[in-house]
Amino acid sequence: MSRLESFIRRMTAQKDILNFVIGEISNVEGPVLELGLGNGRTYDHLRENLLGREIFVFDRAINASPQSVPDGDHMILGEIRDTLAFCGPRVKAEAALIHCDLGSGDPTTDLATKAWIPPLLNARTAVGGIVVSGLPLDLPDFVELDLPDGIQKKRYFLYRKL
Ligand code: SAM
């Protein structure tokens, strides 16, 4: 498979999964947390499909095109290890959905992320809420959900808070 085909497959799976979880959280109150603005693609998809839902976006820097950057109240800049731990006064409610798109492609960085992020996700997710992650995570207070049909196993990981 060419890199182009692999990229298209990955992006299609990401869109299908986000559409699936948007349906899954329809009865769960709370904001959405987008961890990793990147170029703003998935943030833009979430805001177009979750009208009326507050979305807070976290990144250490803004590298997205200007039309895909949230307003100042909803862009939380800094290292997520710090900002997710201390965002309570701004975000207030526990999240219905956390999209954790922090995979770096570097095995050491990804291992470190997998070690520090689970307790922060646990603290910020509402009961019944969902964490979507590109990295497998050890989340004892969550149950892992099956991926929607047609999506290759281990491409993404879905967890619902018990
Ligand atoms: N969801 C994005 C999109 O659709 O364009 C792509 C996100 S990209 C894979 C990952 C982003 O997470 C990068 O912009 C990077 O700066 C940010 N990031 C990764 N680890 C981070 C950390 N520990 N703290 C803050 N930002 C981080």
GROMACS .gro file of N, CA and C and ligand atoms in nm:
model
  513
    1MET      N    1   0.085  -0.120   0.000
    1MET     CA    2   0.000   0.000   0.000
    1MET      C    3   0.089   0.125   0.000
    2SER      N    4   0.056   0.220  -0.086
    2SER     CA    5   0.138   0.342  -0.092
    2SER      C    6   0.114   0.427   0.033
    3ARG      N    7   0.202   0.521   0.059
    3ARG     CA    8   0.184   0.610   0.174
    3ARG      C    9   0.057   0.693   0.156
    4LEU      N   10   0.027   0.729   0.030
    4LEU     CA   11  -0.095   0.807   0.006
    4LEU      C   12  -0.219   0.725   0.043
    5GLU      N   13  -0.219   0.597   0.001
    5GLU     CA   14  -0.333   0.512   0.034
    5GLU      C   15  -0.344   0.491   0.186
    6SER      N   16  -0.229   0.475   0.250
    6SER     CA   17  -0.230   0.455   0.395
    6SER      C   18  -0.283   0.580   0.466
    7PHE      N   19  -0.243   0.698   0.419
    7PHE     CA   20  -0.289   0.824   0.478
    7PHE      C   21  -0.441   0.837   0.462
    8ILE      N   22  -0.490   0.809   0.341
    8ILE     CA   23  -0.635   0.820   0.315
    8ILE      C   24  -0.711   0.724   0.407
    9ARG      N   25  -0.659   0.603   0.421
    9ARG     CA   26  -0.725   0.503   0.506
    9ARG      C   27  -0.730   0.550   0.652
   10ARG      N   28  -0.617   0.608   0.698
   10ARG     CA   29  -0.611   0.655   0.837
   10ARG      C   30  -0.708   0.770   0.860
   11MET      N   31  -0.712   0.865   0.767
   11MET     CA   32  -0.801   0.981   0.783
   11MET      C   33  -0.948   0.939   0.776
   12THR      N   34  -0.979   0.842   0.687
   12THR     CA   35  -1.117   0.794   0.675
   12THR      C   36  -1.159   0.726   0.806
   13ALA      N   37  -1.068   0.645   0.860
   13ALA     CA   38  -1.099   0.576   0.987
   13ALA      C   39  -1.121   0.680   1.097
   14GLN      N   40  -1.039   0.785   1.100
   14GLN     CA   41  -1.052   0.887   1.204
   14GLN      C   42  -1.189   0.956   1.193
   15LYS      N   43  -1.228   0.991   1.071
   15LYS     CA   44  -1.358   1.057   1.050
   15LYS      C   45  -1.472   0.962   1.091
   16ASP      N   46  -1.464   0.835   1.050
   16ASP     CA   47  -1.571   0.740   1.083
   16ASP      C   48  -1.583   0.722   1.234
   17ILE      N   49  -1.469   0.718   1.302
   17ILE     CA   50  -1.472   0.700   1.447
   17ILE      C   51  -1.530   0.824   1.515
   18LEU      N   52  -1.490   0.941   1.470
   18LEU     CA   53  -1.545   1.063   1.532
   18LEU      C   54  -1.696   1.068   1.509
   19ASN      N   55  -1.741   1.033   1.389
   19ASN     CA   56  -1.886   1.033   1.364
   19ASN      C   57  -1.957   0.933   1.455
   20PHE      N   58  -1.894   0.817   1.475
   20PHE     CA   59  -1.952   0.715   1.562
   20PHE      C   60  -1.964   0.767   1.706
   21VAL      N   61  -1.858   0.826   1.760
   21VAL     CA   62  -1.864   0.869   1.900
   21VAL      C   63  -1.954   0.991   1.919
   22ILE      N   64  -1.968   1.073   1.815
   22ILE     CA   65  -2.061   1.186   1.824
   22ILE      C   66  -2.201   1.132   1.853
   23GLY      N   67  -2.237   1.021   1.788
   23GLY     CA   68  -2.367   0.959   1.817
   23GLY      C   69  -2.371   0.900   1.957
   24GLU      N   70  -2.259   0.842   2.000
   24GLU     CA   71  -2.255   0.773   2.130
   24GLU      C   72  -2.267   0.869   2.249
   25ILE      N   73  -2.232   0.996   2.230
   25ILE     CA   74  -2.236   1.089   2.344
   25ILE      C   75  -2.360   1.179   2.341
   26SER      N   76  -2.456   1.146   2.255
   26SER     CA   77  -2.570   1.238   2.241
   26SER      C   78  -2.646   1.257   2.373
   27ASN      N   79  -2.639   1.155   2.461
   27ASN     CA   80  -2.711   1.169   2.589
   27ASN      C   81  -2.619   1.199   2.706
   28VAL      N   82  -2.494   1.233   2.678
   28VAL     CA   83  -2.399   1.263   2.786
   28VAL      C   84  -2.372   1.414   2.785
   29GLU      N   85  -2.394   1.476   2.900
   29GLU     CA   86  -2.369   1.620   2.907
   29GLU      C   87  -2.221   1.647   2.927
   30GLY      N   88  -2.180   1.765   2.886
   30GLY     CA   89  -2.042   1.807   2.912
   30GLY      C   90  -1.974   1.851   2.784
   31PRO      N   91  -1.862   1.921   2.800
   31PRO     CA   92  -1.789   1.971   2.684
   31PRO      C   93  -1.709   1.861   2.617
   32VAL      N   94  -1.648   1.897   2.504
   32VAL     CA   95  -1.555   1.809   2.434
   32VAL      C   96  -1.415   1.866   2.452
   33LEU      N   97  -1.319   1.778   2.477
   33LEU     CA   98  -1.179   1.821   2.484
   33LEU      C   99  -1.104   1.761   2.366
   34GLU      N  100  -1.042   1.846   2.288
   34GLU     CA  101  -0.961   1.802   2.173
   34GLU      C  102  -0.815   1.818   2.215
   35LEU      N  103  -0.748   1.705   2.236
   35LEU     CA  104  -0.607   1.711   2.280
   35LEU      C  105  -0.519   1.697   2.156
   36GLY      N  106  -0.462   1.809   2.112
   36GLY     CA  107  -0.381   1.812   1.990
   36GLY      C  108  -0.455   1.884   1.879
   37LEU      N  109  -0.432   2.017   1.870
   37LEU     CA  110  -0.497   2.093   1.762
   37LEU      C  111  -0.435   2.055   1.628
   38GLY      N  112  -0.302   2.041   1.624
   38GLY     CA  113  -0.234   2.010   1.497
   38GLY      C  114  -0.271   2.111   1.390
   39ASN      N  115  -0.313   2.063   1.274
   39ASN     CA  116  -0.356   2.161   1.173
   39ASN      C  117  -0.506   2.191   1.180
   40GLY      N  118  -0.573   2.137   1.281
   40GLY     CA  119  -0.711   2.176   1.309
   40GLY      C  120  -0.816   2.094   1.235
   41ARG      N  121  -0.771   1.988   1.168
   41ARG     CA  122  -0.867   1.909   1.088
   41ARG      C  123  -0.976   1.846   1.174
   42THR      N  124  -0.935   1.775   1.279
   42THR     CA  125  -1.037   1.704   1.357
   42THR      C  126  -1.116   1.802   1.445
   43TYR      N  127  -1.051   1.910   1.489
   43TYR     CA  128  -1.127   2.012   1.564
   43TYR      C  129  -1.238   2.067   1.475
   44ASP      N  130  -1.205   2.097   1.350
   44ASP     CA  131  -1.305   2.153   1.258
   44ASP      C  132  -1.419   2.053   1.236
   45HIS      N  133  -1.385   1.924   1.225
   45HIS     CA  134  -1.489   1.823   1.205
   45HIS      C  135  -1.581   1.815   1.328
   46LEU      N  136  -1.521   1.819   1.446
   46LEU     CA  137  -1.602   1.811   1.568
   46LEU      C  138  -1.694   1.932   1.579
   47ARG      N  139  -1.641   2.052   1.553
   47ARG     CA  140  -1.728   2.170   1.573
   47ARG      C  141  -1.838   2.175   1.469
   48GLU      N  142  -1.811   2.124   1.348
   48GLU     CA  143  -1.918   2.123   1.245
   48GLU      C  144  -2.028   2.024   1.279
   49ASN      N  145  -1.992   1.918   1.352
   49ASN     CA  146  -2.088   1.810   1.377
   49ASN      C  147  -2.140   1.806   1.521
   50LEU      N  148  -2.091   1.898   1.602
   50LEU     CA  149  -2.138   1.905   1.741
   50LEU      C  150  -2.181   2.048   1.771
   51LEU      N  151  -2.273   2.099   1.690
   51LEU     CA  152  -2.317   2.237   1.706
   51LEU      C  153  -2.376   2.254   1.846
   52GLY      N  154  -2.338   2.360   1.912
   52GLY     CA  155  -2.393   2.388   2.044
   52GLY      C  156  -2.313   2.324   2.157
   53ARG      N  157  -2.220   2.235   2.124
   53ARG     CA  158  -2.139   2.171   2.229
   53ARG      C  159  -2.010   2.252   2.246
   54GLU      N  160  -1.974   2.283   2.370
   54GLU     CA  161  -1.851   2.359   2.392
   54GLU      C  162  -1.730   2.268   2.366
   55ILE      N  163  -1.633   2.319   2.292
   55ILE     CA  164  -1.513   2.239   2.261
   55ILE      C  165  -1.390   2.318   2.307
   56PHE      N  166  -1.311   2.255   2.393
   56PHE     CA  167  -1.184   2.314   2.438
   56PHE      C  168  -1.071   2.239   2.369
   57VAL      N  169  -0.974   2.314   2.317
   57VAL     CA  170  -0.865   2.254   2.241
   57VAL      C  171  -0.733   2.281   2.312
   58PHE      N  172  -0.650   2.177   2.319
   58PHE     CA  173  -0.523   2.184   2.390
   58PHE      C  174  -0.408   2.158   2.292
   59ASP      N  175  -0.305   2.240   2.302
   59ASP     CA  176  -0.182   2.213   2.227
   59ASP      C  177  -0.073   2.300   2.286
   60ARG      N  178   0.051   2.266   2.257
   60ARG     CA  179   0.161   2.347   2.307
   60ARG      C  180   0.187   2.468   2.217
   61ALA      N  181   0.132   2.461   2.094
   61ALA     CA  182   0.154   2.570   1.998
   61ALA      C  183   0.041   2.569   1.897
   62ILE      N  184   0.022   2.682   1.831
   62ILE     CA  185  -0.081   2.690   1.727
   62ILE      C  186  -0.013   2.683   1.590
   63ASN      N  187  -0.044   2.576   1.518
   63ASN     CA  188   0.010   2.561   1.383
   63ASN      C  189  -0.101   2.534   1.281
   64ALA      N  190  -0.224   2.564   1.321
   64ALA     CA  191  -0.339   2.539   1.233
   64ALA      C  192  -0.365   2.661   1.146
   65SER      N  193  -0.443   2.639   1.039
   65SER     CA  194  -0.483   2.754   0.959
   65SER      C  195  -0.579   2.838   1.043
   66PRO      N  196  -0.578   2.972   1.024
   66PRO     CA  197  -0.652   3.061   1.115
   66PRO      C  198  -0.800   3.027   1.128
   67GLN      N  199  -0.863   2.976   1.022
   67GLN     CA  200  -1.007   2.947   1.034
   67GLN      C  201  -1.036   2.822   1.116
   68SER      N  202  -0.930   2.748   1.153
   68SER     CA  203  -0.950   2.628   1.235
   68SER      C  204  -0.890   2.644   1.375
   69VAL      N  205  -0.881   2.770   1.421
   69VAL     CA  206  -0.830   2.794   1.557
   69VAL      C  207  -0.946   2.842   1.643
   70PRO      N  208  -0.965   2.780   1.760
   70PRO     CA  209  -1.075   2.825   1.845
   70PRO      C  210  -1.049   2.964   1.904
   71ASP      N  211  -1.154   3.023   1.958
   71ASP     CA  212  -1.135   3.154   2.022
   71ASP      C  213  -1.051   3.138   2.149
   72GLY      N  214  -1.008   3.252   2.200
   72GLY     CA  215  -0.913   3.251   2.312
   72GLY      C  216  -0.965   3.181   2.437
   73ASP      N  217  -1.096   3.182   2.457
   73ASP     CA  218  -1.150   3.115   2.576
   73ASP      C  219  -1.144   2.964   2.564
   74HIS      N  220  -1.133   2.914   2.439
   74HIS     CA  221  -1.142   2.769   2.417
   74HIS      C  222  -1.011   2.708   2.368
   75MET      N  223  -0.907   2.788   2.351
   75MET     CA  224  -0.774   2.736   2.314
   75MET      C  225  -0.689   2.738   2.440
   76ILE      N  226  -0.643   2.622   2.482
   76ILE     CA  227  -0.565   2.612   2.605
   76ILE      C  228  -0.423   2.573   2.567
   77LEU      N  229  -0.334   2.671   2.579
   77LEU     CA  230  -0.197   2.655   2.530
   77LEU      C  231  -0.103   2.608   2.640
   78GLY      N  232  -0.015   2.517   2.606
   78GLY     CA  233   0.086   2.472   2.702
   78GLY      C  234   0.102   2.321   2.692
   79GLU      N  235   0.188   2.269   2.777
   79GLU     CA  236   0.208   2.124   2.784
   79GLU      C  237   0.083   2.060   2.844
   80ILE      N  238   0.027   1.963   2.775
   80ILE     CA  239  -0.100   1.904   2.818
   80ILE      C  240  -0.086   1.836   2.955
   81ARG      N  241   0.032   1.791   2.985
   81ARG     CA  242   0.053   1.730   3.117
   81ARG      C  243   0.020   1.832   3.228
   82ASP      N  244   0.045   1.960   3.201
   82ASP     CA  245   0.012   2.066   3.298
   82ASP      C  246  -0.129   2.119   3.277
   83THR      N  247  -0.162   2.149   3.151
   83THR     CA  248  -0.288   2.220   3.125
   83THR      C  249  -0.410   2.130   3.152
   84LEU      N  250  -0.399   2.001   3.120
   84LEU     CA  251  -0.514   1.912   3.144
   84LEU      C  252  -0.536   1.894   3.294
   85ALA      N  253  -0.426   1.894   3.368
   85ALA     CA  254  -0.436   1.876   3.513
   85ALA      C  255  -0.501   1.997   3.580
   86PHE      N  256  -0.480   2.116   3.521
   86PHE     CA  257  -0.522   2.239   3.590
   86PHE      C  258  -0.625   2.320   3.511
   87CYS      N  259  -0.697   2.254   3.417
   87CYS     CA  260  -0.793   2.328   3.334
   87CYS      C  261  -0.930   2.340   3.399
   88GLY      N  262  -0.948   2.280   3.517
   88GLY     CA  263  -1.079   2.277   3.581
   88GLY      C  264  -1.149   2.413   3.589
   89PRO      N  265  -1.080   2.518   3.633
   89PRO     CA  266  -1.148   2.648   3.645
   89PRO      C  267  -1.200   2.701   3.511
   90ARG      N  268  -1.136   2.664   3.400
   90ARG     CA  269  -1.184   2.710   3.269
   90ARG      C  270  -1.287   2.615   3.210
   91VAL      N  271  -1.259   2.486   3.217
   91VAL     CA  272  -1.346   2.388   3.149
   91VAL      C  273  -1.469   2.357   3.235
   92LYS      N  274  -1.449   2.364   3.365
   92LYS     CA  275  -1.557   2.342   3.463
   92LYS      C  276  -1.611   2.199   3.460
   93ALA      N  277  -1.704   2.166   3.369
   93ALA     CA  278  -1.769   2.034   3.376
   93ALA      C  279  -1.677   1.924   3.323
   94GLU      N  280  -1.705   1.802   3.368
   94GLU     CA  281  -1.635   1.686   3.312
   94GLU      C  282  -1.678   1.666   3.167
   95ALA      N  283  -1.589   1.608   3.087
   95ALA     CA  284  -1.611   1.603   2.942
   95ALA      C  285  -1.696   1.484   2.901
   96ALA      N  286  -1.781   1.507   2.800
   96ALA     CA  287  -1.856   1.398   2.737
   96ALA      C  288  -1.766   1.321   2.641
   97LEU      N  289  -1.669   1.392   2.583
   97LEU     CA  290  -1.579   1.329   2.485
   97LEU      C  291  -1.441   1.392   2.497
   98ILE      N  292  -1.339   1.306   2.503
   98ILE     CA  293  -1.201   1.354   2.492
   98ILE      C  294  -1.138   1.283   2.374
   99HIS      N  295  -1.096   1.363   2.276
   99HIS     CA  296  -1.026   1.307   2.160
   99HIS      C  297  -0.877   1.333   2.182
  100CYS      N  298  -0.806   1.223   2.204
  100CYS     CA  299  -0.666   1.230   2.243
  100CYS      C  300  -0.580   1.194   2.121
  101ASP      N  301  -0.537   1.296   2.048
  101ASP     CA  302  -0.467   1.274   1.921
  101ASP      C  303  -0.323   1.319   1.936
  102LEU      N  304  -0.250   1.250   2.025
  102LEU     CA  305  -0.116   1.296   2.062
  102LEU      C  306  -0.006   1.202   2.012
  103GLY      N  307  -0.045   1.101   1.934
  103GLY     CA  308   0.057   1.008   1.884
  103GLY      C  309   0.164   1.085   1.807
  104SER      N  310   0.290   1.060   1.842
  104SER     CA  311   0.398   1.140   1.783
  104SER      C  312   0.475   1.063   1.676
  105GLY      N  313   0.457   0.932   1.674
  105GLY     CA  314   0.540   0.850   1.585
  105GLY      C  315   0.673   0.816   1.647
  106ASP      N  316   0.705   0.878   1.760
  106ASP     CA  317   0.830   0.846   1.829
  106ASP      C  318   0.798   0.750   1.945
  107PRO      N  319   0.853   0.629   1.943
  107PRO     CA  320   0.812   0.529   2.043
  107PRO      C  321   0.838   0.573   2.187
  108THR      N  322   0.945   0.646   2.212
  108THR     CA  323   0.976   0.686   2.350
  108THR      C  324   0.876   0.791   2.398
  109THR      N  325   0.848   0.890   2.313
  109THR     CA  326   0.750   0.994   2.349
  109THR      C  327   0.613   0.930   2.371
  110ASP      N  328   0.575   0.837   2.283
  110ASP     CA  329   0.443   0.774   2.296
  110ASP      C  330   0.434   0.691   2.424
  111LEU      N  331   0.543   0.622   2.459
  111LEU     CA  332   0.543   0.545   2.584
  111LEU      C  333   0.526   0.637   2.704
  112ALA      N  334   0.595   0.752   2.701
  112ALA     CA  335   0.583   0.848   2.811
  112ALA      C  336   0.440   0.900   2.818
  113THR      N  337   0.381   0.935   2.705
  113THR     CA  338   0.242   0.986   2.704
  113THR      C  339   0.149   0.882   2.764
  114LYS      N  340   0.167   0.755   2.725
  114LYS     CA  341   0.081   0.648   2.776
  114LYS      C  342   0.093   0.633   2.927
  115ALA      N  343   0.209   0.673   2.982
  115ALA     CA  344   0.229   0.660   3.127
  115ALA      C  345   0.164   0.775   3.204
  116TRP      N  346   0.173   0.899   3.152
  116TRP     CA  347   0.125   1.012   3.234
  116TRP      C  348  -0.019   1.051   3.210
  117ILE      N  349  -0.075   1.014   3.093
  117ILE     CA  350  -0.206   1.073   3.060
  117ILE      C  351  -0.327   1.002   3.121
  118PRO      N  352  -0.323   0.869   3.150
  118PRO     CA  353  -0.447   0.805   3.197
  118PRO      C  354  -0.512   0.869   3.319
  119PRO      N  355  -0.439   0.901   3.428
  119PRO     CA  356  -0.510   0.960   3.543
  119PRO      C  357  -0.572   1.096   3.512
  120LEU      N  358  -0.510   1.170   3.419
  120LEU     CA  359  -0.564   1.302   3.384
  120LEU      C  360  -0.694   1.285   3.304
  121LEU      N  361  -0.696   1.184   3.214
  121LEU     CA  362  -0.818   1.157   3.138
  121LEU      C  363  -0.929   1.111   3.231
  122ASN      N  364  -0.894   1.026   3.324
  122ASN     CA  365  -0.993   0.975   3.418
  122ASN      C  366  -1.056   1.090   3.497
  123ALA      N  367  -0.973   1.184   3.540
  123ALA     CA  368  -1.024   1.294   3.622
  123ALA      C  369  -1.114   1.388   3.543
  124ARG      N  370  -1.098   1.394   3.410
  124ARG     CA  371  -1.170   1.495   3.331
  124ARG      C  372  -1.288   1.438   3.253
  125THR      N  373  -1.313   1.305   3.261
  125THR     CA  374  -1.421   1.245   3.181
  125THR      C  375  -1.545   1.221   3.266
  126ALA      N  376  -1.662   1.258   3.213
  126ALA     CA  377  -1.789   1.233   3.282
  126ALA      C  378  -1.822   1.084   3.275
  127VAL      N  379  -1.897   1.037   3.374
  127VAL     CA  380  -1.948   0.899   3.367
  127VAL      C  381  -2.031   0.885   3.238
  128GLY      N  382  -2.002   0.780   3.161
  128GLY     CA  383  -2.070   0.760   3.033
  128GLY      C  384  -1.999   0.828   2.917
  129GLY      N  385  -1.903   0.913   2.950
  129GLY     CA  386  -1.827   0.983   2.846
  129GLY      C  387  -1.725   0.891   2.780
  130ILE      N  388  -1.671   0.937   2.668
  130ILE     CA  389  -1.584   0.853   2.586
  130ILE      C  390  -1.449   0.919   2.565
  131VAL      N  391  -1.345   0.836   2.573
  131VAL     CA  392  -1.211   0.877   2.532
  131VAL      C  393  -1.179   0.805   2.401
  132VAL      N  394  -1.142   0.882   2.300
  132VAL     CA  395  -1.093   0.826   2.173
  132VAL      C  396  -0.943   0.852   2.170
  133SER      N  397  -0.865   0.748   2.148
  133SER     CA  398  -0.720   0.766   2.153
  133SER      C  399  -0.652   0.694   2.036
  134GLY      N  400  -0.550   0.757   1.985
  134GLY     CA  401  -0.468   0.691   1.884
  134GLY      C  402  -0.369   0.594   1.948
  135LEU      N  403  -0.348   0.607   2.079
  135LEU     CA  404  -0.257   0.518   2.152
  135LEU      C  405  -0.341   0.430   2.245
  136PRO      N  406  -0.304   0.302   2.260
  136PRO     CA  407  -0.375   0.220   2.360
  136PRO      C  408  -0.344   0.272   2.500
  137LEU      N  409  -0.445   0.276   2.586
  137LEU     CA  410  -0.427   0.334   2.719
  137LEU      C  411  -0.475   0.239   2.827
  138ASP      N  412  -0.412   0.247   2.941
  138ASP     CA  413  -0.454   0.167   3.056
  138ASP      C  414  -0.547   0.255   3.140
  139LEU      N  415  -0.679   0.233   3.126
  139LEU     CA  416  -0.779   0.316   3.193
  139LEU      C  417  -0.870   0.225   3.275
  140PRO      N  418  -0.832   0.197   3.400
  140PRO     CA  419  -0.906   0.098   3.480
  140PRO      C  420  -1.052   0.133   3.504
  141ASP      N  421  -1.089   0.260   3.505
  141ASP     CA  422  -1.228   0.297   3.532
  141ASP      C  423  -1.312   0.307   3.405
  142PHE      N  424  -1.260   0.253   3.296
  142PHE     CA  425  -1.328   0.259   3.167
  142PHE      C  426  -1.343   0.117   3.112
  143VAL      N  427  -1.437   0.102   3.018
  143VAL     CA  428  -1.447  -0.023   2.943
  143VAL      C  429  -1.410   0.009   2.798
  144GLU      N  430  -1.333  -0.082   2.737
  144GLU     CA  431  -1.296  -0.058   2.597
  144GLU      C  432  -1.414  -0.093   2.508
  145LEU      N  433  -1.442  -0.009   2.410
  145LEU     CA  434  -1.553  -0.032   2.316
  145LEU      C  435  -1.499  -0.090   2.186
  146ASP      N  436  -1.586  -0.169   2.120
  146ASP     CA  437  -1.549  -0.217   1.986
  146ASP      C  438  -1.547  -0.099   1.890
  147LEU      N  439  -1.459  -0.108   1.792
  147LEU     CA  440  -1.456  -0.006   1.687
  147LEU      C  441  -1.574  -0.028   1.593
  148PRO      N  442  -1.620   0.079   1.529
  148PRO     CA  443  -1.728   0.060   1.430
  148PRO      C  444  -1.682  -0.036   1.320
  149ASP      N  445  -1.781  -0.100   1.255
  149ASP     CA  446  -1.751  -0.196   1.148
  149ASP      C  447  -1.661  -0.133   1.042
  150GLY      N  448  -1.571  -0.215   0.992
  150GLY     CA  449  -1.490  -0.172   0.877
  150GLY      C  450  -1.362  -0.102   0.917
  151ILE      N  451  -1.340  -0.080   1.048
  151ILE     CA  452  -1.218  -0.011   1.089
  151ILE      C  453  -1.118  -0.111   1.145
  152GLN      N  454  -1.000  -0.103   1.091
  152GLN     CA  455  -0.895  -0.199   1.127
  152GLN      C  456  -0.868  -0.193   1.277
  153LYS      N  457  -0.862  -0.312   1.341
  153LYS     CA  458  -0.834  -0.319   1.486
  153LYS      C  459  -0.701  -0.252   1.517
  154LYS      N  460  -0.692  -0.191   1.632
  154LYS     CA  461  -0.571  -0.128   1.686
  154LYS      C  462  -0.532   0.000   1.611
  155ARG      N  463  -0.618   0.045   1.520
  155ARG     CA  464  -0.590   0.174   1.455
  155ARG      C  465  -0.625   0.287   1.552
  156TYR      N  466  -0.738   0.267   1.624
  156TYR     CA  467  -0.779   0.361   1.728
  156TYR      C  468  -0.831   0.281   1.845
  157PHE      N  469  -0.847   0.350   1.957
  157PHE     CA  470  -0.893   0.284   2.079
  157PHE      C  471  -1.002   0.371   2.140
  158LEU      N  472  -1.114   0.306   2.176
  158LEU     CA  473  -1.229   0.377   2.233
  158LEU      C  474  -1.255   0.325   2.374
  159TYR      N  475  -1.277   0.416   2.467
  159TYR     CA  476  -1.303   0.377   2.605
  159TYR      C  477  -1.420   0.458   2.658
  160ARG      N  478  -1.512   0.387   2.730
  160ARG     CA  479  -1.623   0.458   2.793
  160ARG      C  480  -1.608   0.454   2.945
  161LYS      N  481  -1.627   0.568   3.009
  161LYS     CA  482  -1.611   0.576   3.155
  161LYS      C  483  -1.729   0.508   3.224
  162LEU      N  484  -1.697   0.421   3.319
  162LEU     CA  485  -1.802   0.347   3.392
  162LEU      C  486  -1.859   0.433   3.505
  163SAM     N1  487  -0.593   1.636   1.560
  163SAM     C1  488  -0.500   1.713   1.480
  163SAM     C2  489  -0.554   1.738   1.341
  163SAM     O1  490  -0.655   1.678   1.301
  163SAM     O2  491  -0.494   1.817   1.271
  163SAM     C3  492  -0.362   1.648   1.475
  163SAM     C4  493  -0.291   1.647   1.606
  163SAM     S1  494  -0.119   1.616   1.589
  163SAM     C5  495  -0.113   1.444   1.557
  163SAM     C6  496  -0.062   1.620   1.754
  163SAM     C7  497  -0.059   1.760   1.815
  163SAM     O3  498  -0.047   1.744   1.956
  163SAM     C8  499   0.058   1.845   1.771
  163SAM     O4  500   0.009   1.970   1.725
  163SAM     C9  501   0.144   1.864   1.897
  163SAM     O5  502   0.196   1.995   1.910
  163SAM    C10  503   0.045   1.838   2.008
  163SAM     N2  504   0.104   1.773   2.128
  163SAM    C11  505   0.159   1.648   2.135
  163SAM     N3  506   0.197   1.622   2.260
  163SAM    C12  507   0.168   1.733   2.333
  163SAM    C13  508   0.185   1.767   2.470
  163SAM     N4  509   0.242   1.682   2.557
  163SAM     N5  510   0.143   1.889   2.512
  163SAM    C14  511   0.089   1.977   2.424
  163SAM     N6  512   0.069   1.950   2.293
  163SAM    C15  513   0.108   1.829   2.249
   0.00000   0.00000   0.00000
